[in-house]
PDB file of C-alpha atoms and ligand atoms in Angstrom:
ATOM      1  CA  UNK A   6      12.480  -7.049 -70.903  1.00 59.00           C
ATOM      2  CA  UNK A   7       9.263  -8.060 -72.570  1.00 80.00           C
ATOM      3  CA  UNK A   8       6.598 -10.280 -70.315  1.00 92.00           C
ATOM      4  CA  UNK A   9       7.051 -13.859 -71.699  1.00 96.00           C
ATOM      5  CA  UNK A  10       4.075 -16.460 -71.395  1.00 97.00           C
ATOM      6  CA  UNK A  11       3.611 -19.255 -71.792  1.00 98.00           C
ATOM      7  CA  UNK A  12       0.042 -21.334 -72.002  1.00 98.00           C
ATOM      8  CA  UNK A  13      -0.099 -25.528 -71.048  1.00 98.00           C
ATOM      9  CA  UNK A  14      -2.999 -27.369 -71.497  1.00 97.00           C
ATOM     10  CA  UNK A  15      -3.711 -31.154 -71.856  1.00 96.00           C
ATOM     11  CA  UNK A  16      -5.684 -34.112 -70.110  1.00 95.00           C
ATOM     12  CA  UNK A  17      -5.480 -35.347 -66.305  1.00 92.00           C
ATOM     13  CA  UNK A  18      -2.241 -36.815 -65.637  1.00 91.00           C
ATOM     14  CA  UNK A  19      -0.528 -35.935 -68.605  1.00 95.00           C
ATOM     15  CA  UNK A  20       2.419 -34.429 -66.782  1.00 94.00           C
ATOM     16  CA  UNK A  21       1.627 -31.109 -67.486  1.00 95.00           C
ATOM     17  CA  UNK A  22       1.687 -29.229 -63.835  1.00 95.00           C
ATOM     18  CA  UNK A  23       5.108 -30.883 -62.994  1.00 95.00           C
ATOM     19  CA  UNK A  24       6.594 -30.031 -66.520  1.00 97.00           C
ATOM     20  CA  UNK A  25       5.039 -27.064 -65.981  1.00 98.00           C
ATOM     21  CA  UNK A  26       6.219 -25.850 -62.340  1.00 97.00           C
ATOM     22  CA  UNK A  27       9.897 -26.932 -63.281  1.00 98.00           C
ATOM     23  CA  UNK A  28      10.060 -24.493 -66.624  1.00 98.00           C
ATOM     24  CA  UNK A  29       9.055 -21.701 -64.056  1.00 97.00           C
ATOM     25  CA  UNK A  30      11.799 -22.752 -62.044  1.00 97.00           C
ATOM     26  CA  UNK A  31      14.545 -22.625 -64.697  1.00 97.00           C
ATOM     27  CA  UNK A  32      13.198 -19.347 -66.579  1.00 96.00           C
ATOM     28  CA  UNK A  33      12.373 -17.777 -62.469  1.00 96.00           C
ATOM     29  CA  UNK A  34       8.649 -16.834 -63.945  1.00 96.00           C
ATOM     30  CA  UNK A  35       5.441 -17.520 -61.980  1.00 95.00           C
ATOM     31  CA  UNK A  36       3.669 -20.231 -62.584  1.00 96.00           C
ATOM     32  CA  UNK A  37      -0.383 -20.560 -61.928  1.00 97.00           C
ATOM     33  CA  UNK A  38      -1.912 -23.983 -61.849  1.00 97.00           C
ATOM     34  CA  UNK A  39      -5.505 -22.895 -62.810  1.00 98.00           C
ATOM     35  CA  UNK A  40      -6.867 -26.630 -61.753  1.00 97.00           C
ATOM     36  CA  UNK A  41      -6.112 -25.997 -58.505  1.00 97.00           C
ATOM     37  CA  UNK A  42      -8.112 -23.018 -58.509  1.00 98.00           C
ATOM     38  CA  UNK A  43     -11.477 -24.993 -60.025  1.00 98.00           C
ATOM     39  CA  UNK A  44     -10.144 -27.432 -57.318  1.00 97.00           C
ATOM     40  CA  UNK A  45     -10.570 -24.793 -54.511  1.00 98.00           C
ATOM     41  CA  UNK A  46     -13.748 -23.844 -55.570  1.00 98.00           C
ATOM     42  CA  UNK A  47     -15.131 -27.650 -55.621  1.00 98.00           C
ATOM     43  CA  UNK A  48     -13.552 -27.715 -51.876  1.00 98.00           C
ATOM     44  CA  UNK A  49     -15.491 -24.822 -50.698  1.00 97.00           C
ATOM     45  CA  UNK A  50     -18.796 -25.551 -52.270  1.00 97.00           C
ATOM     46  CA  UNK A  51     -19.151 -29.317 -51.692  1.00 97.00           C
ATOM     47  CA  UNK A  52     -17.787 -28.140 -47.567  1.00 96.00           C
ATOM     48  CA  UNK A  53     -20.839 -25.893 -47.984  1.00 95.00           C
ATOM     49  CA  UNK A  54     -23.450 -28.057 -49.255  1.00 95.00           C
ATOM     50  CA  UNK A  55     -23.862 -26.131 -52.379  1.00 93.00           C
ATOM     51  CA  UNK A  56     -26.462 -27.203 -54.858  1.00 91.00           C
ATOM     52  CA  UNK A  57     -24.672 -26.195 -58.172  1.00 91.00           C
ATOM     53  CA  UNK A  58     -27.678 -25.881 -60.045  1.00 90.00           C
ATOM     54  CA  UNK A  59     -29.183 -23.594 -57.970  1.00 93.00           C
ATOM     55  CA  UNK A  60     -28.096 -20.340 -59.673  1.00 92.00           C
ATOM     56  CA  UNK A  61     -28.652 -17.980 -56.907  1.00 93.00           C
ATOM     57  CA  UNK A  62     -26.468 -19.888 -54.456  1.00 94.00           C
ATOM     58  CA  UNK A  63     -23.874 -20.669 -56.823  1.00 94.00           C
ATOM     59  CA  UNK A  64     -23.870 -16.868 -57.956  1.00 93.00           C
ATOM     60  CA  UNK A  65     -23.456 -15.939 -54.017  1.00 95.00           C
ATOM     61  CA  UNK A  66     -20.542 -17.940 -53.141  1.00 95.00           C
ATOM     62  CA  UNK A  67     -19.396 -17.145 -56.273  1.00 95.00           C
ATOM     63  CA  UNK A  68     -19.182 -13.366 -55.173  1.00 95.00           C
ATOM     64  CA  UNK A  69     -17.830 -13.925 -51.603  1.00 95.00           C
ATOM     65  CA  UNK A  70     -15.080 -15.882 -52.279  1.00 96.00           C
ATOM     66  CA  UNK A  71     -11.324 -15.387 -52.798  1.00 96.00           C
ATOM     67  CA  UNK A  72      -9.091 -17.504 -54.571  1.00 96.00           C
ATOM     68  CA  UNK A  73      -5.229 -16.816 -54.856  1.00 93.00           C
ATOM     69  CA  UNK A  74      -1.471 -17.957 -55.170  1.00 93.00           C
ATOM     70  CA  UNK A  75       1.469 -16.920 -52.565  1.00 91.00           C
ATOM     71  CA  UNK A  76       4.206 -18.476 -53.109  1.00 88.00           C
ATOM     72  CA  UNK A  77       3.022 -20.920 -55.356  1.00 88.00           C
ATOM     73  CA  UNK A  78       0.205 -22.215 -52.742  1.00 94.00           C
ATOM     74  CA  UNK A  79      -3.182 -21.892 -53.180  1.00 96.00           C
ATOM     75  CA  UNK A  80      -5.406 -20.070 -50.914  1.00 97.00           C
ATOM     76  CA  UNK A  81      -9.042 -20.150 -50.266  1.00 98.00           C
ATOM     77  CA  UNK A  82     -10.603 -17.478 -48.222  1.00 98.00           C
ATOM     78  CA  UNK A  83      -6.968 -16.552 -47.195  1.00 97.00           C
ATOM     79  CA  UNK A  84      -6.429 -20.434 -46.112  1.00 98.00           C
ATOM     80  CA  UNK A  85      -3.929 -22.458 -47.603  1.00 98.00           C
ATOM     81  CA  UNK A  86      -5.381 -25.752 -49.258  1.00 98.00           C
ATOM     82  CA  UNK A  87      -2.986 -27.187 -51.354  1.00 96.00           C
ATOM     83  CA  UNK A  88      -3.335 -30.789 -49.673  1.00 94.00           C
ATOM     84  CA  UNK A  89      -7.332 -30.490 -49.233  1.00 96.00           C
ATOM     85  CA  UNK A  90      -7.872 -30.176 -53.157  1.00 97.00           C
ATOM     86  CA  UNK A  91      -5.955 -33.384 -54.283  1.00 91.00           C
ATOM     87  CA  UNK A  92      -8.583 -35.669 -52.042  1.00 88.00           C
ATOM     88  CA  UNK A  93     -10.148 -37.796 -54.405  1.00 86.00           C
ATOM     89  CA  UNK A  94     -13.993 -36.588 -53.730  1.00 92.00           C
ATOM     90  CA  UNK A  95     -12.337 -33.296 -55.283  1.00 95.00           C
ATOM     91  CA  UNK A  96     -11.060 -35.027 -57.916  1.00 90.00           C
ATOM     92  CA  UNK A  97     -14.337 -36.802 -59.261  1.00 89.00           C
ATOM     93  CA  UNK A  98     -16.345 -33.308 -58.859  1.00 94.00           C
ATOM     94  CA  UNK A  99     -14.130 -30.671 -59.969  1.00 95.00           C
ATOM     95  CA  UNK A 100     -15.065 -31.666 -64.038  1.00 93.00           C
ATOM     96  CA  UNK A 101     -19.239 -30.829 -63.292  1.00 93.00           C
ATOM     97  CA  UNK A 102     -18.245 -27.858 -61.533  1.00 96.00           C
ATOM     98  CA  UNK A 103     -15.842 -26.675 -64.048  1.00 95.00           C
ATOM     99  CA  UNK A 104     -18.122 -26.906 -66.915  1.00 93.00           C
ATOM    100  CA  UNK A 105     -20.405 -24.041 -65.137  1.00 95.00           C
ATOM    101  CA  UNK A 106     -20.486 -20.535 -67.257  1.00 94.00           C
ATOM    102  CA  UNK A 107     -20.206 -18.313 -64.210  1.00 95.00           C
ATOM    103  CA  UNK A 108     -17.718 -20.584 -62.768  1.00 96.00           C
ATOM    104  CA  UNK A 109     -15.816 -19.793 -65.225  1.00 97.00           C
ATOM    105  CA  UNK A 110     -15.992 -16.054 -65.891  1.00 96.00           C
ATOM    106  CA  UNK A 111     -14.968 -15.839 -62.147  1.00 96.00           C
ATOM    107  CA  UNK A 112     -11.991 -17.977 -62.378  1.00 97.00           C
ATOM    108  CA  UNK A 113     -11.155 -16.353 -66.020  1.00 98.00           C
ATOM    109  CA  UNK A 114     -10.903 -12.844 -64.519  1.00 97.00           C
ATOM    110  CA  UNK A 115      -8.686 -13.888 -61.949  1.00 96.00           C
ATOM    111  CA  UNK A 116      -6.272 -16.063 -64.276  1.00 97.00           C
ATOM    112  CA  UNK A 117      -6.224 -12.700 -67.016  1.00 97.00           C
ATOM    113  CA  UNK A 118      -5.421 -10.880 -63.202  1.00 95.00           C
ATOM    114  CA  UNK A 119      -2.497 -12.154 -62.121  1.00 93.00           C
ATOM    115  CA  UNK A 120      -0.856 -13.059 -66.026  1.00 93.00           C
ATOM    116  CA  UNK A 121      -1.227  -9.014 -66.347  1.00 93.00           C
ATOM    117  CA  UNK A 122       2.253  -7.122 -66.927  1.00 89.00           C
ATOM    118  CA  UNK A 123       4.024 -10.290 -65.538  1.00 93.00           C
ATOM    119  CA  UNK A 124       6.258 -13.411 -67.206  1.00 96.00           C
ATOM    120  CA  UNK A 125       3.933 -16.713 -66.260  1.00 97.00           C
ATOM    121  CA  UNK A 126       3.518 -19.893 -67.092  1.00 98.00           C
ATOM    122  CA  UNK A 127       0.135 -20.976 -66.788  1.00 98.00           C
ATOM    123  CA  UNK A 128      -1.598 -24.300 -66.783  1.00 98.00           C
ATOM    124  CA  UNK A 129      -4.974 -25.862 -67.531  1.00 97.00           C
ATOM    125  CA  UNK A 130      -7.417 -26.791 -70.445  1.00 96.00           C
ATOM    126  CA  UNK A 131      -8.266 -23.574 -71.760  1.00 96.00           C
ATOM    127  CA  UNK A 132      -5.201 -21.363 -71.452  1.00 97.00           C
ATOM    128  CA  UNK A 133      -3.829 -21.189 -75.066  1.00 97.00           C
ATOM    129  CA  UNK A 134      -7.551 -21.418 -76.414  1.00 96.00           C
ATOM    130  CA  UNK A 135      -9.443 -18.609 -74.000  1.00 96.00           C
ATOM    131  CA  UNK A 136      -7.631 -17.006 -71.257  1.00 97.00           C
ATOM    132  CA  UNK A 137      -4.171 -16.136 -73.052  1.00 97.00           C
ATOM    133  CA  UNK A 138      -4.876 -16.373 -76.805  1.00 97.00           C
ATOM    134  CA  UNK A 139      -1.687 -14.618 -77.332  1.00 96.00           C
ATOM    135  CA  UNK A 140       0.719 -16.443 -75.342  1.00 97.00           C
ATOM    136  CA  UNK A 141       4.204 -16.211 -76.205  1.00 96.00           C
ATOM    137  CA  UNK A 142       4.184 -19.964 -76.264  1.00 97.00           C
ATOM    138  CA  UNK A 143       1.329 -22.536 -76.390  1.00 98.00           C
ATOM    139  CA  UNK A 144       2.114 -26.103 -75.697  1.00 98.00           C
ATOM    140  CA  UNK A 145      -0.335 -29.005 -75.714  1.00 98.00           C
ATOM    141  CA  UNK A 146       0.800 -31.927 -73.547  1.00 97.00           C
ATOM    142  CA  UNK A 147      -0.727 -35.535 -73.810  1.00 97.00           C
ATOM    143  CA  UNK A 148      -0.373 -39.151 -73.093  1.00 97.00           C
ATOM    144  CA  UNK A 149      -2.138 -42.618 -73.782  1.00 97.00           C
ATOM    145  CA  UNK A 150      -4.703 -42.714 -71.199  1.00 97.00           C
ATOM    146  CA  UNK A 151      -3.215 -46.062 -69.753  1.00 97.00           C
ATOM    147  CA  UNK A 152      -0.354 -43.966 -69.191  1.00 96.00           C
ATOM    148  CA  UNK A 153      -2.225 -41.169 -67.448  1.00 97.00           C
ATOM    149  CA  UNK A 154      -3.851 -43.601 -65.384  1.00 96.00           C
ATOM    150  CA  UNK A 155      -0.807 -45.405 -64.622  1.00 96.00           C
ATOM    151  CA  UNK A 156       0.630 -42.322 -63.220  1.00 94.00           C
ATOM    152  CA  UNK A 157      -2.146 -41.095 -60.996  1.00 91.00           C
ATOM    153  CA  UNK A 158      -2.055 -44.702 -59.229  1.00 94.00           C
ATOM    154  CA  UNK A 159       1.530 -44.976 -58.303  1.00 94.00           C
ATOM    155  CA  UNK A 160       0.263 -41.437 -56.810  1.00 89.00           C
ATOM    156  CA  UNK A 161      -1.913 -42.445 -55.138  1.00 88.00           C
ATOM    157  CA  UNK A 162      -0.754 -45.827 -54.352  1.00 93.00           C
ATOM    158  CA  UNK A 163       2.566 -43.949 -52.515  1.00 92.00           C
ATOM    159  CA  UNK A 164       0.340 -41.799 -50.243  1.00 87.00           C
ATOM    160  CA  UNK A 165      -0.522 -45.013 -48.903  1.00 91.00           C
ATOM    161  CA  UNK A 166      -4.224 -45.300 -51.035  1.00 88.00           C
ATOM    162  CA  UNK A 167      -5.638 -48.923 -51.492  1.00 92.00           C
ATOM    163  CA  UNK A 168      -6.511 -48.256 -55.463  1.00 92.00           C
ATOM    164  CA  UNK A 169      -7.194 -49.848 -58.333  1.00 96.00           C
ATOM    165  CA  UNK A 170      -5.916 -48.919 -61.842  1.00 97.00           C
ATOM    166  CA  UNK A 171      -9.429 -49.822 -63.700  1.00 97.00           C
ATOM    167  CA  UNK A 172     -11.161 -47.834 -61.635  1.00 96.00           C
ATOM    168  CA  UNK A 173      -8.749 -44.842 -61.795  1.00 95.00           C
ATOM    169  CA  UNK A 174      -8.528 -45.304 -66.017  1.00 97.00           C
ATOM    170  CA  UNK A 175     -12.404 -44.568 -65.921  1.00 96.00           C
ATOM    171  CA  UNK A 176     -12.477 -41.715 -63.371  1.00 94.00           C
ATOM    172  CA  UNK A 177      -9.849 -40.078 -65.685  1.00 94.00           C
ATOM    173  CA  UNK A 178     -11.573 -41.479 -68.973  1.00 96.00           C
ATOM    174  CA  UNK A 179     -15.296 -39.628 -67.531  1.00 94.00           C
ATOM    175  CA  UNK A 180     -13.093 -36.365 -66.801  1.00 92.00           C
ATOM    176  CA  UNK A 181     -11.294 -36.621 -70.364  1.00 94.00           C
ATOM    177  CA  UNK A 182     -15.334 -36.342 -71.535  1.00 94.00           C
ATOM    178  CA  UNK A 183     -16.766 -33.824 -69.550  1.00 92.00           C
ATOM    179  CA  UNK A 184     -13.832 -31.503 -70.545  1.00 92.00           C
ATOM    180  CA  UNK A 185     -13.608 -31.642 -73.633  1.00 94.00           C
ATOM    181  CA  UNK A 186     -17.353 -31.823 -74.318  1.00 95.00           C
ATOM    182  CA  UNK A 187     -18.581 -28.653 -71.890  1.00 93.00           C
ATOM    183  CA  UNK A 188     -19.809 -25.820 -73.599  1.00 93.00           C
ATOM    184  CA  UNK A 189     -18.039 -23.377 -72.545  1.00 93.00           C
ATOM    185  CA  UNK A 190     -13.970 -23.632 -73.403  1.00 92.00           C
ATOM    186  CA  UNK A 191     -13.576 -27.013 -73.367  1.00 93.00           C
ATOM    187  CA  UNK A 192      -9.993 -28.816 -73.699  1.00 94.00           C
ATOM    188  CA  UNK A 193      -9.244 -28.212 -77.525  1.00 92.00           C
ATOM    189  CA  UNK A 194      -5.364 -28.774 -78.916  1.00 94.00           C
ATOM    190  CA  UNK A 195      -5.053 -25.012 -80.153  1.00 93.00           C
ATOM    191  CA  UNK A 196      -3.713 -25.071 -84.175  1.00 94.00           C
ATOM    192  CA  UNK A 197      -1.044 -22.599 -82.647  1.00 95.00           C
ATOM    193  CA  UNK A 198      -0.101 -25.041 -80.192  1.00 97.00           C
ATOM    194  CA  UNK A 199       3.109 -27.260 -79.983  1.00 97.00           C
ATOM    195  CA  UNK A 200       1.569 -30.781 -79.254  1.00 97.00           C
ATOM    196  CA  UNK A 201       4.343 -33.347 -76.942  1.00 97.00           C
ATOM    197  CA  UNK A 202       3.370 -36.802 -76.139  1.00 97.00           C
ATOM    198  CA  UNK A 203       4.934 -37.687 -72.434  1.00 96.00           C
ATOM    199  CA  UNK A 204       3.621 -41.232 -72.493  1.00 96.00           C
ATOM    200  CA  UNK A 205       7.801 -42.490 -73.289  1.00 95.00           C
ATOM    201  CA  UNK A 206       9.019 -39.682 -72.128  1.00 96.00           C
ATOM    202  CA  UNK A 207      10.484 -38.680 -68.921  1.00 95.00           C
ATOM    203  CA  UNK A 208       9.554 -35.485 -67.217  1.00 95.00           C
ATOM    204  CA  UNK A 209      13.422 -34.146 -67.394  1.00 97.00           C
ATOM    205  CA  UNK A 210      13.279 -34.651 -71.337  1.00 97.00           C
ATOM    206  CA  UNK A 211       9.970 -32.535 -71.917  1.00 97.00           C
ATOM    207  CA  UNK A 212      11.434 -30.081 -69.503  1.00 98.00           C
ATOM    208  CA  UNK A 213      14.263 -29.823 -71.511  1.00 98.00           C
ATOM    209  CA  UNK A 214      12.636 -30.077 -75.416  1.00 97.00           C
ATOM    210  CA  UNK A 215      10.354 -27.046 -74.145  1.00 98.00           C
ATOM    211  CA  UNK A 216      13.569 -24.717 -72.808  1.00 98.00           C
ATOM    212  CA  UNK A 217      14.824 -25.374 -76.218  1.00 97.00           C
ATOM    213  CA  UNK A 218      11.932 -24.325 -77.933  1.00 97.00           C
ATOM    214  CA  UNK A 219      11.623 -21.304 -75.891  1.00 96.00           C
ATOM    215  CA  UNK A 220      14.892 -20.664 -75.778  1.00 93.00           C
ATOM    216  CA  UNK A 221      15.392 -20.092 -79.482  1.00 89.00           C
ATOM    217  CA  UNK A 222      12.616 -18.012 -79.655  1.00 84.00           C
ATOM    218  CA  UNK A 223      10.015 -20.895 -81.589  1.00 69.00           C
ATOM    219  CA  UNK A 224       9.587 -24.041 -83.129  1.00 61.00           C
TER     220      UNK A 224
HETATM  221  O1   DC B 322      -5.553 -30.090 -63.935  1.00 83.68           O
HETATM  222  P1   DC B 322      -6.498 -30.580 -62.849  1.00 83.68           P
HETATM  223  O2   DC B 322      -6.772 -32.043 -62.894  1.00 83.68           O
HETATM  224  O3   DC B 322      -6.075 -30.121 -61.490  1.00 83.68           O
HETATM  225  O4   DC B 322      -7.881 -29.838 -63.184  1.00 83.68           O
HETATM  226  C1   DC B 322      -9.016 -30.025 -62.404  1.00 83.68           C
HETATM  227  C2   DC B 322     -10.267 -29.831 -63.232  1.00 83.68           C
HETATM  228  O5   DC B 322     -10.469 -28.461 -63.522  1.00 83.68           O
HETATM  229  C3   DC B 322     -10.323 -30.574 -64.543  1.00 83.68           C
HETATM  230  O6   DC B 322     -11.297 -31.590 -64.505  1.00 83.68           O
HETATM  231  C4   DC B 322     -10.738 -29.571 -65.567  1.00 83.68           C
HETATM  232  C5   DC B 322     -10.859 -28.273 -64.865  1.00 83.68           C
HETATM  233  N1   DC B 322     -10.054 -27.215 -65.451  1.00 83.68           N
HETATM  234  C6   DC B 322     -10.647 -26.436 -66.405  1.00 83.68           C
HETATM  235  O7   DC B 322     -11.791 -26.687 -66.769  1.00 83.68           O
HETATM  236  N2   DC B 322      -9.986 -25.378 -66.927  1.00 83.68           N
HETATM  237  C7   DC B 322      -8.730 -25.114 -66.553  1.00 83.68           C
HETATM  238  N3   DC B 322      -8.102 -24.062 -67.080  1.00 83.68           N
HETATM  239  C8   DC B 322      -8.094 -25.918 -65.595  1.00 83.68           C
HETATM  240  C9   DC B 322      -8.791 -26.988 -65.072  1.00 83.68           C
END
């Protein structure tokens, strides 16, 4: 049978790596979360004191580093930090760190790396636009930004978090703008692209609208 992929992309907290993770599921494809990779790279250079504007370090750690799945977990220099890169000083970094070039390229090469001569379904801002402009599939998932917010704090707020929702609407408002703004594939809503709107919608009935699509081969 023919690889089938399938390219996700919207804002923070617009459902998309839970809608995401459960398609894999039904259709038993992999699925690669490509935020949590930009999120394991934030980990390792704010652990290491990294000045990101200092080119030369950057470009080191860039080269000694290894990023990968197993099992749907993400590893970091062969250590597993799937909890470590949803702590909130992550959170409020990972946008100026994503924005860099080389960054990029690295992360880019490894996405195009493990999508090769397998079925995925692979998440992010720049999937459908950059890393697999010929996705099977390209899906653009959104919500109002109260929403988004909304979500993140009941996350937060049930890991035991003292939060507050204005402050979380801005963190997610300034990561909305440094996305879509960087120079380098920002968050764009492909043309090719089926947009959803998951702000009244529950994650089971996205789930389900997108196996249909896919299931009948298109729109
Ligand atoms: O989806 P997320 O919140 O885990 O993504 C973390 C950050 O990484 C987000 O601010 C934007 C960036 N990102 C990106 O630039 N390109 C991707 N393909 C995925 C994420």
């Amino acid at each position: 049978m023919k690889n089938l992929t399938i390219a996700v992309d919207g804002p923070a907290g617009s459902g998309k790596s839970t809608i995401s993770k459960k398609i894999a599921r039904e259709l038993d494809i992999i699925y690669i979360d490509t935020g949590a990779m930009y999120r394991a790279l934030t980990l390792k250079l704010l652990k290491n004191n990294i000045n990101i504007h200092d080119k030369k370090e950057l470009y080191k750690i860039l080269q000694s580093t290894s990023i990968d799945f197993r099992n749907n977990h993400i590893f970091l220099d062969g250590k597993n930090v799937d909890e470590e890169i949803r702590d909130n000083q992550i959170s409020t970094n990972v946008s100026d760190v994503a924005k860099i070039k080389e960054v990029r390229e690295k992360l880019v090469e490894i996405q195009r790396d493990i999508a090769r001569n397998k079925s995925v379904i692979m998440d992010g801002r720049d999937i459908g636009s950059f890393v697999l402009p010929n996705a099977n599939y390209k899906f653009y998932i959104t919500a109002s930004i109260e929403e988004r917010g909304y979500r993140r704090y009941k996350e937060l707020k049930g890991k035991g978090y003292n939060v507050n929702l204005d402050a979380i609407i801005e963190e997610i408002r300034e990561r909305d703008r440094i996305d879509s703004t960087r120079e380098f594939s920002p968050l764009v809503k492909c043309a090719d692209a089926i947009e959803i709107d998951t702000t009244d919608k529950t994650i089971e009935e996205v789930v389900v609208h997108i196996l249909e699509i896919v299931n009948r081969g298109g729109k």
